[in-house]
Coordinates of N, CA, C and O in Angstrom, one line a residue:
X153 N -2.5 11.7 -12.0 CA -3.7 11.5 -11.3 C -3.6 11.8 -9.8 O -2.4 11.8 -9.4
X154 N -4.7 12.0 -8.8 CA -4.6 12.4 -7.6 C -5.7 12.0 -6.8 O -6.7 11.5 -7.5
X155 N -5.9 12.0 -5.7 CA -6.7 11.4 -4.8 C -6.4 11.8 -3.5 O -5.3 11.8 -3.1
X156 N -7.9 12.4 -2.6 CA -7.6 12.4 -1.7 C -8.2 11.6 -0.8 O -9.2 10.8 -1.1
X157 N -7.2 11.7 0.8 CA -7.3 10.6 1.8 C -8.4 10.5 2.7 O -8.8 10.4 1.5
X158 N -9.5 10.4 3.6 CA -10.0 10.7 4.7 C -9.5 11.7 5.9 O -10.3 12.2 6.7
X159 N -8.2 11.9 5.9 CA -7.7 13.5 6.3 C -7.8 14.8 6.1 O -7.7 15.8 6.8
X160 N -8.3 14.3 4.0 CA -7.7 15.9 3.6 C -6.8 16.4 2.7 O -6.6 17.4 2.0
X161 N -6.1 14.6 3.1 CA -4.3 15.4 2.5 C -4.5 14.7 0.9 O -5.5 14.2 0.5
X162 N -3.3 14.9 -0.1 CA -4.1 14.7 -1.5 C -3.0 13.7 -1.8 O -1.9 13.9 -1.2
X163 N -3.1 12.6 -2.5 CA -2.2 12.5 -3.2 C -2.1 12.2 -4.4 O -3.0 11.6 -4.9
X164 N -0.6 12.7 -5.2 CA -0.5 12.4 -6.3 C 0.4 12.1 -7.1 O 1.5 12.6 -6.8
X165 N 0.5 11.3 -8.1 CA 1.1 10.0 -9.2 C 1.7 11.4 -10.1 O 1.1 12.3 -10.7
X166 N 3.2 10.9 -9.6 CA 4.2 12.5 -10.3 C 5.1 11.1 -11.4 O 6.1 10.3 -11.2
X167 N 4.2 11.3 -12.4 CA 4.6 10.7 -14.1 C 6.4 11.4 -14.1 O 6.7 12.6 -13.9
X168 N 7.4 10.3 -14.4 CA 8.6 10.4 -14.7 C 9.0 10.7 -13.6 O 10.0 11.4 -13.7
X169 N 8.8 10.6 -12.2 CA 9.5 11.1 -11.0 C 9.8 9.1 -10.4 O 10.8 8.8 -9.9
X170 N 8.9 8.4 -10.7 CA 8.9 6.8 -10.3 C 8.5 6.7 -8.5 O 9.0 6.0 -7.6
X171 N 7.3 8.0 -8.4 CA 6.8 7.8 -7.0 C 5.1 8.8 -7.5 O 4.7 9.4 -8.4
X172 N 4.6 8.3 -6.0 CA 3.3 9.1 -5.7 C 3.7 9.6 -4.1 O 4.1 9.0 -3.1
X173 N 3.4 10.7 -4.2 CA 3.6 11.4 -2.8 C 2.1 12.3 -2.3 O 1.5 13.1 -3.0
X174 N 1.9 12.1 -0.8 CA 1.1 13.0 -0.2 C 1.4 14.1 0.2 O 2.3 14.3 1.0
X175 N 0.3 15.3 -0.5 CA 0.9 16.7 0.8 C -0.1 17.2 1.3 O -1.3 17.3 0.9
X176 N 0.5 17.6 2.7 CA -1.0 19.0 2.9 C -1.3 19.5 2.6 O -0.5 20.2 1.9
X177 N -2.8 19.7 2.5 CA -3.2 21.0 1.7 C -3.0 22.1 2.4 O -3.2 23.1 1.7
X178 N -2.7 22.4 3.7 CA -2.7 23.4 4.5 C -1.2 23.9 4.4 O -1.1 25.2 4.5
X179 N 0.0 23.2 4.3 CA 1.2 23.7 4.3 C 1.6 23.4 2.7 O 2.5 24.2 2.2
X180 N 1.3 22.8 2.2 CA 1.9 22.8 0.7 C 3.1 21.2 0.7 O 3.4 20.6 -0.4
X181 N 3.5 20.8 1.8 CA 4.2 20.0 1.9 C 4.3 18.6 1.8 O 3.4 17.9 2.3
X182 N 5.3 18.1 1.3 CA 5.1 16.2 1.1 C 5.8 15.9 2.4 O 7.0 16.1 2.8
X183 N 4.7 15.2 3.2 CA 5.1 14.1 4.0 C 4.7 12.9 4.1 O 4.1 12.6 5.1
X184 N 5.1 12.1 3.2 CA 4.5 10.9 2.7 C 4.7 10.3 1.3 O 3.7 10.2 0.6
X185 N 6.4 9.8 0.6 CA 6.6 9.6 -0.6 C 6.6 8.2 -0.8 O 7.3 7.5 -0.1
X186 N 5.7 7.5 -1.9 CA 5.7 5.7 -2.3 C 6.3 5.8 -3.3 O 5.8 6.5 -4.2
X187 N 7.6 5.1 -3.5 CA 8.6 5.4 -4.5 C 7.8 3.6 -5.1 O 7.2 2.7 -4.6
X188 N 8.2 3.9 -6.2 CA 7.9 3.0 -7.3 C 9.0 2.4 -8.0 O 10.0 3.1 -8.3
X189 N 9.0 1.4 -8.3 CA 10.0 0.3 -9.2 C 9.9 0.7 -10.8 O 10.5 0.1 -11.7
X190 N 9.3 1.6 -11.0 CA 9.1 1.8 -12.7 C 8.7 3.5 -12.9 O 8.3 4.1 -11.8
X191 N 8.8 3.9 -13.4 CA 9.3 5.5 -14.1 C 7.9 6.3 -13.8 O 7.6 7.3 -13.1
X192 N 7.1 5.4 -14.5 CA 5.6 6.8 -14.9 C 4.5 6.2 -14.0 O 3.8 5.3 -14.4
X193 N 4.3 6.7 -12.9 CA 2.9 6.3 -12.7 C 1.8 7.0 -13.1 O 2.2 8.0 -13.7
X194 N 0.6 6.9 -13.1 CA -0.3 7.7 -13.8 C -1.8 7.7 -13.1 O -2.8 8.0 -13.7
X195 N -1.8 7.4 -12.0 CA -3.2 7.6 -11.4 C -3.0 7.0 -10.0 O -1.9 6.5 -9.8
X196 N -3.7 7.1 -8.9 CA -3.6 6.0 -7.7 C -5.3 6.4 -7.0 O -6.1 7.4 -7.2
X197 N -5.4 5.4 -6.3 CA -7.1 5.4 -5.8 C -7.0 4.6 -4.8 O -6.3 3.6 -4.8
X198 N -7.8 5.2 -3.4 CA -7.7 3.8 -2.7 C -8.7 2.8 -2.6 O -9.7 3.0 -3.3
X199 N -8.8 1.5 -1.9 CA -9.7 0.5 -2.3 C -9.3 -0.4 -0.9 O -8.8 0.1 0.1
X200 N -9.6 -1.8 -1.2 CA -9.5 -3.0 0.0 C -10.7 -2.5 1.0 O -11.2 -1.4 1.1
X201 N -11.1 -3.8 1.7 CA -12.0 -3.8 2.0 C -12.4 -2.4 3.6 O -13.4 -2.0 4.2
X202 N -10.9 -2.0 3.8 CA -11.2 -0.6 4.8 C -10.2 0.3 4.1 O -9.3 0.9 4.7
X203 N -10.3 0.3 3.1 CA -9.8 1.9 2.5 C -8.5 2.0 2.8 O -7.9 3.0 2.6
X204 N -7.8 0.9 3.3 CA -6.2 1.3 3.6 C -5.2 0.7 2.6 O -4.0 0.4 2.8
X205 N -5.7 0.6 1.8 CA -4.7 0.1 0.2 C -4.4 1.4 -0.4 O -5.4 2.2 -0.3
X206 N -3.3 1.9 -1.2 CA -3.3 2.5 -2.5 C -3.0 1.5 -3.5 O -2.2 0.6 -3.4
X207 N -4.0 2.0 -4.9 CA -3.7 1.3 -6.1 C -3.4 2.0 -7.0 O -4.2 2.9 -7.3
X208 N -2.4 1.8 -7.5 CA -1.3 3.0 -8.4 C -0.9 2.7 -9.8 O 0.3 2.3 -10.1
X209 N -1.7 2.9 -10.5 CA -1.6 2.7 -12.1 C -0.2 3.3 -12.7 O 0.2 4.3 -12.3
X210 N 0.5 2.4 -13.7 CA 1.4 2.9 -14.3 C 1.9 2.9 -16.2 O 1.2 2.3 -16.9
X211 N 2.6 3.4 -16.6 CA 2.8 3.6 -17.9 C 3.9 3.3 -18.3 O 4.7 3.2 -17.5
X212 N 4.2 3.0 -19.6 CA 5.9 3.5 -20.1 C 6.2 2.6 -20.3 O 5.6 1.5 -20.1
X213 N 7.7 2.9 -21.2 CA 8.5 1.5 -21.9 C 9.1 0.5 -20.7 O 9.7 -0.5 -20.9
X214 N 8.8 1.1 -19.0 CA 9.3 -0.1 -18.4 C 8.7 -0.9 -17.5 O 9.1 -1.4 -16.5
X215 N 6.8 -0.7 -18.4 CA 5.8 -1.5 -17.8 C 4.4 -0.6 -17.3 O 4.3 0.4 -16.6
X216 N 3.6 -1.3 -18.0 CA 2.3 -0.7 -17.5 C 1.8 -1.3 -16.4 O 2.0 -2.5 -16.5
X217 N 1.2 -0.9 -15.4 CA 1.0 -2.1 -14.3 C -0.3 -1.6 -13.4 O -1.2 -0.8 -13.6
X218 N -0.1 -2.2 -12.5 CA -1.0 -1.8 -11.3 C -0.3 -2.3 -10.2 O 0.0 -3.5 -10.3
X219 N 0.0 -1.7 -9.2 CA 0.5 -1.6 -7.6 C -0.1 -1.9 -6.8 O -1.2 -1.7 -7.2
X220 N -0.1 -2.3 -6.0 CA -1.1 -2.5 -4.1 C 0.0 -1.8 -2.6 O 0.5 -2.5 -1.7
X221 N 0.0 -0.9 -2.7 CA 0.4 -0.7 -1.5 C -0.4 -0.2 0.2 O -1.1 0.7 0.4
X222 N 0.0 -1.1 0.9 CA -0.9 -0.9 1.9 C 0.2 0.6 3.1 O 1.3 1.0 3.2
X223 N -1.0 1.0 3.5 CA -0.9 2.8 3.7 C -0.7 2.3 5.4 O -1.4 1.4 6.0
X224 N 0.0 2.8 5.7 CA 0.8 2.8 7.6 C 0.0 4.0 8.0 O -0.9 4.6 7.4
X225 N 0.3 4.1 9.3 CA 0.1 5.0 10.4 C -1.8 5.4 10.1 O -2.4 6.4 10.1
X226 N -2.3 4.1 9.9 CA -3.8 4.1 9.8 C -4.5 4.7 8.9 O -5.7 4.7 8.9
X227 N -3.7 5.3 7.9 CA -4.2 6.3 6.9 C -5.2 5.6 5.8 O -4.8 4.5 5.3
X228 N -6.4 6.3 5.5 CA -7.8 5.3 4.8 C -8.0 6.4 3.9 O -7.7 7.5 4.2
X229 N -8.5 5.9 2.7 CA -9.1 7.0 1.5 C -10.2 6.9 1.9 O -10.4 6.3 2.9
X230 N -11.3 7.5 1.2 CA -12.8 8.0 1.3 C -13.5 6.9 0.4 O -12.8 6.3 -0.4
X231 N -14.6 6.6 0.4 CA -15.8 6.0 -0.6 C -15.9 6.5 -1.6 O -16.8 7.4 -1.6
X232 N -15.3 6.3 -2.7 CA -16.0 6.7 -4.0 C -17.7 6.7 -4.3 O -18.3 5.6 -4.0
X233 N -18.4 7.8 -4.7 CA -19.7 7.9 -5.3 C -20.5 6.3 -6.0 O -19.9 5.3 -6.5
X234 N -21.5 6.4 -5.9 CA -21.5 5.2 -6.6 C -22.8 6.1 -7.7 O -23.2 7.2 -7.5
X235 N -23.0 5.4 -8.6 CA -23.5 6.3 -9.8 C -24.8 5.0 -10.3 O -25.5 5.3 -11.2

């Protein structure tokens, strides 16, 4: 799964790697990896009341879960649509 920030930049839940990392879309590059305690993540979105949470869904025989990590150097996701 993938999501992008209020920057631009994208990020994405790399299943069997046991992280989600941000890259530019302008250079191709990860500067910004959230290593994870369990193998597969499978989605992330952000949320909290100013967009500076990531919430990082996960899979696999060593736990399905959900994450909260709060995002440094001021970085905010976008508003999801409301439908």
């Amino acid at each position: 799964g993938a999501q992008v920030d209020a920057e631009g930049y994208l990020w994405i839940a790399l299943t069997g790697a046991s992280r989600v990392v941000r890259v530019n879309p302008a250079t191709g590059t990860v500067d910004i990896v959230v290593h994870l305690p369990v193998k597969s993540p499978t989605s992330c979105t952000f949320g909290g009341p100013n967009l500076d949470e990531l919430f990082i869904t996960t899979r696999g025989p060593d736990g399905g879960g959900l994450y909260r990590v709060k995002m440094p150097f001021g970085i905010k996701g976008l508003p999801e649509p409301e439908f």
